[in-house]
CSV table of C-alpha atoms in Angstrom, one decimal:
chain,number,residue,atom,x,y,z
A,1,MET,CA,-14.7,20.0,48.0
A,2,LYS,CA,-13.3,16.5,47.8
A,3,PRO,CA,-14.2,16.0,44.0
A,4,LEU,CA,-12.0,19.0,43.2
A,5,ARG,CA,-8.8,17.5,44.8
A,6,PRO,CA,-8.3,14.8,42.1
A,7,LEU,CA,-8.9,17.3,39.4
A,8,ALA,CA,-6.4,19.7,40.9
A,9,LEU,CA,-3.8,16.9,41.2
A,10,ALA,CA,-4.4,15.8,37.6
A,11,THR,CA,-4.0,19.4,36.3
A,12,MET,CA,-0.7,19.8,38.2
A,13,ALA,CA,0.6,16.5,37.0
A,14,THR,CA,-0.2,17.4,33.4
A,15,ALA,CA,1.5,20.7,33.7
A,16,VAL,CA,4.6,19.0,35.1
A,17,LEU,CA,4.7,16.5,32.3
A,18,LEU,CA,4.2,19.1,29.7
A,19,LEU,CA,6.9,21.4,31.1
A,20,SER,CA,9.4,18.6,31.5
A,21,GLY,CA,8.7,17.3,28.0
A,22,ALA,CA,9.3,20.8,26.5
A,23,THR,CA,12.6,21.1,28.3
A,24,THR,CA,13.8,17.7,27.1
A,25,ALA,CA,12.8,18.4,23.5
A,26,THR,CA,14.6,21.8,23.6
A,27,ALA,CA,17.7,20.2,25.1
A,28,LEU,CA,17.9,17.5,22.5
A,29,ASP,CA,17.5,19.7,19.5
A,30,SER,CA,20.9,21.4,19.1
A,31,GLY,CA,19.9,22.8,15.7
A,32,ASP,CA,23.1,21.4,14.0
A,33,ASP,CA,21.5,18.3,12.6
A,34,PRO,CA,23.2,17.0,9.4
A,35,ALA,CA,21.6,17.9,6.1
A,36,LYS,CA,19.3,15.3,4.7
A,37,PRO,CA,20.3,13.7,1.4
A,38,ALA,CA,18.7,15.0,-1.8
A,39,PRO,CA,15.8,12.8,-3.0
A,40,PRO,CA,16.9,10.5,-5.8
A,41,ALA,CA,15.3,11.0,-9.3
A,42,GLN,CA,14.3,7.3,-9.8
A,43,PRO,CA,10.6,6.7,-10.5
A,44,GLY,CA,8.6,5.4,-7.6
A,45,LEU,CA,11.1,6.5,-5.0
A,46,VAL,CA,10.0,8.8,-2.2
A,47,ALA,CA,12.4,11.2,-0.6
A,48,PRO,CA,14.5,9.4,2.0
A,49,LEU,CA,13.9,10.1,5.6
A,50,ALA,CA,17.4,8.8,6.5
A,51,GLN,CA,19.6,6.4,4.6
A,52,HIS,CA,16.6,4.1,4.0
A,53,PRO,CA,14.6,5.1,0.9
A,54,GLN,CA,10.9,4.3,0.6
A,55,TYR,CA,9.5,2.6,-2.5
A,56,VAL,CA,5.8,2.8,-3.4
A,57,GLY,CA,4.1,-0.1,-5.0
A,58,PRO,CA,1.4,0.0,-7.7
A,59,VAL,CA,-2.1,1.2,-7.0
A,60,VAL,CA,-4.4,-1.7,-6.6
A,61,HIS,CA,-8.2,-1.5,-7.2
A,62,ILE,CA,-10.5,-3.2,-4.7
A,63,PRO,CA,-14.1,-3.9,-5.9
A,64,ALA,CA,-17.1,-3.0,-3.8
A,65,GLY,CA,-17.3,-5.4,-0.9
A,66,GLY,CA,-14.0,-7.0,-2.0
A,67,PHE,CA,-10.5,-7.8,-0.8
A,68,ALA,CA,-7.1,-7.5,-2.4
A,69,PHE,CA,-3.4,-7.6,-1.6
A,70,ALA,CA,-1.1,-4.7,-2.6
A,71,PRO,CA,2.7,-5.3,-2.9
A,72,ALA,CA,5.7,-3.1,-2.8
A,73,THR,CA,9.1,-4.4,-3.9
A,74,CYS,CA,12.7,-3.5,-2.8
A,75,PRO,CA,15.3,-3.0,-5.5
A,76,SER,CA,17.8,-5.8,-6.1
A,77,GLY,CA,20.5,-6.0,-3.4
A,78,THR,CA,18.3,-4.5,-0.6
A,79,VAL,CA,16.0,-5.9,2.0
A,80,PRO,CA,12.8,-4.7,3.5
A,81,THR,CA,13.1,-3.1,7.0
A,82,GLY,CA,9.6,-1.7,7.3
A,83,GLY,CA,6.5,-0.8,5.4
A,84,GLY,CA,2.8,-0.1,5.4
A,85,GLY,CA,0.1,1.1,3.1
A,86,ARG,CA,-2.8,3.5,2.5
A,87,THR,CA,-6.3,3.3,1.3
A,88,SER,CA,-8.4,5.9,-0.6
A,89,SER,CA,-11.6,5.4,1.3
A,90,LEU,CA,-12.9,5.5,4.9
A,91,PHE,CA,-14.8,2.3,4.1
A,92,SER,CA,-11.6,0.3,3.5
A,93,TYR,CA,-9.0,-0.8,6.0
A,94,LEU,CA,-5.8,-2.8,6.2
A,95,THR,CA,-6.3,-6.3,7.4
A,96,ASP,CA,-2.6,-7.3,6.9
A,97,SER,CA,0.7,-5.5,6.8
A,98,ALA,CA,3.8,-7.7,6.7
A,99,PRO,CA,7.2,-8.1,5.1
A,100,THR,CA,7.8,-10.5,2.1
A,101,PRO,CA,11.2,-11.9,1.1
A,102,SER,CA,11.5,-9.0,-1.5
A,103,GLY,CA,9.4,-6.2,-0.1
A,104,TRP,CA,6.2,-5.5,1.8
A,105,GLU,CA,2.5,-6.5,1.3
A,106,ILE,CA,-0.8,-5.2,2.7
A,107,GLY,CA,-4.2,-6.8,2.6
A,108,VAL,CA,-7.2,-4.4,2.2
A,109,ARG,CA,-10.9,-5.0,2.8
A,110,ASN,CA,-13.4,-2.7,1.2
A,111,THR,CA,-16.6,-2.6,3.3
A,112,ASP,CA,-18.4,-0.2,0.9
A,113,PRO,CA,-21.1,-2.3,-0.8
A,114,GLU,CA,-21.5,0.1,-3.7
A,115,ASN,CA,-18.2,1.7,-4.5
A,116,ALA,CA,-14.7,0.4,-5.5
A,117,THR,CA,-11.6,1.9,-3.8
A,118,THR,CA,-7.9,1.9,-4.2
A,119,ALA,CA,-4.9,1.2,-2.1
A,120,PHE,CA,-1.1,1.0,-2.3
A,121,ALA,CA,1.7,-0.4,-0.2
A,122,TYR,CA,5.1,1.1,0.5
A,123,VAL,CA,8.3,-0.5,1.7
A,124,VAL,CA,11.4,0.9,3.4
A,125,CYS,CA,14.6,-0.8,2.1
A,126,THR,CA,18.2,-1.0,3.2
A,127,VAL,CA,21.4,-2.7,2.1
A,128,PRO,CA,22.0,-5.8,4.3
């Protein structure tokens, strides 16, 4: 019977955490959140999640077994506040993801010895 006691305690603790989390989430969501701004019609701009639009950099091709950097640039008068990137293959991964003076840059390693892949960076920008 002793092995069941830790399992019962873990189950009860999980239930308490789930119930308290659901109550907190419901209490914080009043339903009267302000409307999000309409997405700008500029090319390369993603719909803003707040007042900080995201800009997507060009697609970069990485040869089989190769490495490349992919940049994304903020518009003039803004600074990068965050960023990241994506790859098009399970055989490629980000080795670097960091701000630059004018945007964001990622490094991508393609471990596939036979096929090229692509990647792109994105940057979140704001007015300083």
